[in-house]
Amino acid sequence: MASKALKSKITNAAIFITLFAIAVFCLAPFVFLFVSSFKPGAEMIRNGITFKLDINNMNLNNYKLLLEGRDGIYLYWYRNSLVITFLGTVLSLFFTSLVGYGLAIYDFKGRNFLFILILIVMVIPIEILILPLYKLSISLKLIDTYWGAVLPFAVSPFAVFFFRQYSIKLPRELLDAGRIDGCTEIGIYFRIMAPLMLPAFGAMTILQAMNYWNSFVWPLIVLRSNNMLTLPIGLQSLITPYGNNYDLLLSGAVVSVFPIMIIFLLNQKAFIEGLTVGGVKG
Amino acid sequence: MTNNRTGAVIPQKKHRKFAFRRQKIAPYIFVMPFIISFLIFFLYPIINTVIMSFQEILGPEDITFVGFRNYKSMVNEHFGNAIWVTTRYTFWTIFVLVPVPIIVAVFLNRKNMKGRNFFRSSFFMPALTSVIVAGLFFRLAFGEQDTTLVNMILGLFGIPKRAWLHQRNTAMLVMVVLCTWRWLGVNVVYFLSGLQNIPVEQYESASIDGANEWQKLMRITVPGLKPVIVYVVTISVYGGYAMFSESYILFGARSPGDIGLTLVGLIYQKGFFENNFGVGSALGITLLGIVMIVNLIQLTLTGFFKKESE
């Protein structure tokens, strides 16, 4: 019996060490990026990201560049990211919750057909449509605007799906109660049902905000002038064949991660809920 | 209360009829945002790209119908490279990002596992980063200098330094490692939630029958996780074939010898460097076809359709 207990102790230790090693793999890049962001950019070109550490050579210059470098372009990028994230999240929550709720609550002609359309949009990579969408954005005068960055993907099929899954569980009795009280159907949604969906809104806010904050392919195409870029696109523009501006790039990357990291640490459950309910249990 | 409510409705038959009609119309108002967005930002572009794939577009007014010429001229060395890179990338990401997260999830799900929440959060953190942050790290950590993180670690084991981002196989390795780093935690979360749906009794009765851990994993856990596995493989096929940003940041839009060229990267090149929307659209339609076929094969193999028809 003693040997069996010992064996299970060893197994547990081995598993713990494996998981710990994976955790190091996951977290180390954050640490190295953070440390490197205090090194001069020339040092990055010479040594890459490295274990070498020369405290005397480290300073806050890269962070000063965020405010002053290139006429403060980084602040423009930050503002654009904030605006697009806010606008995109609000629009997308408003629209997708309406659609998801409508699909879950009402039985109407064409519902199944709509449902199939949503699934189709879900499984077709949007990257396939970048050229026609670019052309369309030109005719709709959406190029280089906040609306252009936000509108084409505001009605995300994943978010619709998520709100549908959540709405199915709403108590139907409230629907009749609202009708008897003389509420319109839209009124019932805004006054009675939407407040009940607050947890779903919470989870989706975080997930959508993260998507807009990090979104890359579409903003790369629709945003053209330097002071309209978002953080990922602006930072990416610093990588050029003629030499990379690692000083601004590193501090800029570190500061761009902060908002999401803080929200995640404050509310991990919402992140994980948003991910799993929409996907697996569907 | 109840009297009050019914009292308000019964006297007005007209109102009631109106309300009934409203209930018929209301659902369409709710789903209207999707319908509008679908028509403008999905159906129209798809039709448009199908049409463009048969056209040569030299200017807004200068458009000629060229039949299948775009599809013929699309097939060249770069197209072959792009398909090869994209397919290999998709294969390797699935090869790593299904079994590894399953095992990690099983480990995390063990009774009395110490530090479960810490591990789960740490694994998830990389998913919060944008592709530029992840790309920046791996670009610099896999640099060719002998001082870079990876070359230094391998140097300890006497492995000579390499120019990771300049060779075909190691470039692929960097892309797969980057993808693993970013998405491992997300897949772990999926599999963890799948594990909660497997009844504990199955494991208990297997223990009584004397099954070892490996047998339990293969006979109970993996079959029990099948819906999640199908889901993860499906989104990985989607993500793999649509890959663009990672290679764009690691290798730029044009990589030497196409070592980082993906299909979407090729569409981007055709559209925005060569201004050739015709061939770009033909590539888009081809990619659409590939994704559909791969997913169909995958879903058939995993018995997804069989379950539906039964």
PDB file of C-alpha atoms in Angstrom, chain A residues 133-134 137-138 140-145 148 218 221-224:
ATOM      1  CA  LEU A 133     -15.361  44.303 -49.117  1.00  0.00           C
ATOM      2  CA  TYR A 134     -12.592  46.781 -49.828  1.00  0.00           C
ATOM      3  CA  SER A 137     -16.085  50.213 -48.618  1.00  0.00           C
ATOM      4  CA  ILE A 138     -14.770  52.563 -51.276  1.00  0.00           C
ATOM      5  CA  LEU A 140     -19.809  53.455 -49.350  1.00  0.00           C
ATOM      6  CA  LYS A 141     -17.069  55.975 -48.430  1.00  0.00           C
ATOM      7  CA  LEU A 142     -16.076  53.875 -45.435  1.00  0.00           C
ATOM      8  CA  ILE A 143     -12.331  53.792 -46.150  1.00  0.00           C
ATOM      9  CA  ASP A 144     -10.268  55.420 -43.402  1.00  0.00           C
ATOM     10  CA  THR A 145     -13.259  55.935 -41.102  1.00  0.00           C
ATOM     11  CA  GLY A 148     -15.655  51.427 -41.861  1.00  0.00           C
ATOM     12  CA  TRP A 218      -9.837  44.237 -41.593  1.00  0.00           C
ATOM     13  CA  ILE A 221      -7.220  47.059 -45.114  1.00  0.00           C
ATOM     14  CA  VAL A 222      -9.787  49.728 -44.320  1.00  0.00           C
ATOM     15  CA  LEU A 223      -7.633  52.178 -42.356  1.00  0.00           C
ATOM     16  CA  ARG A 224      -5.149  53.915 -44.613  1.00  0.00           C
TER      17      ARG A 224
END
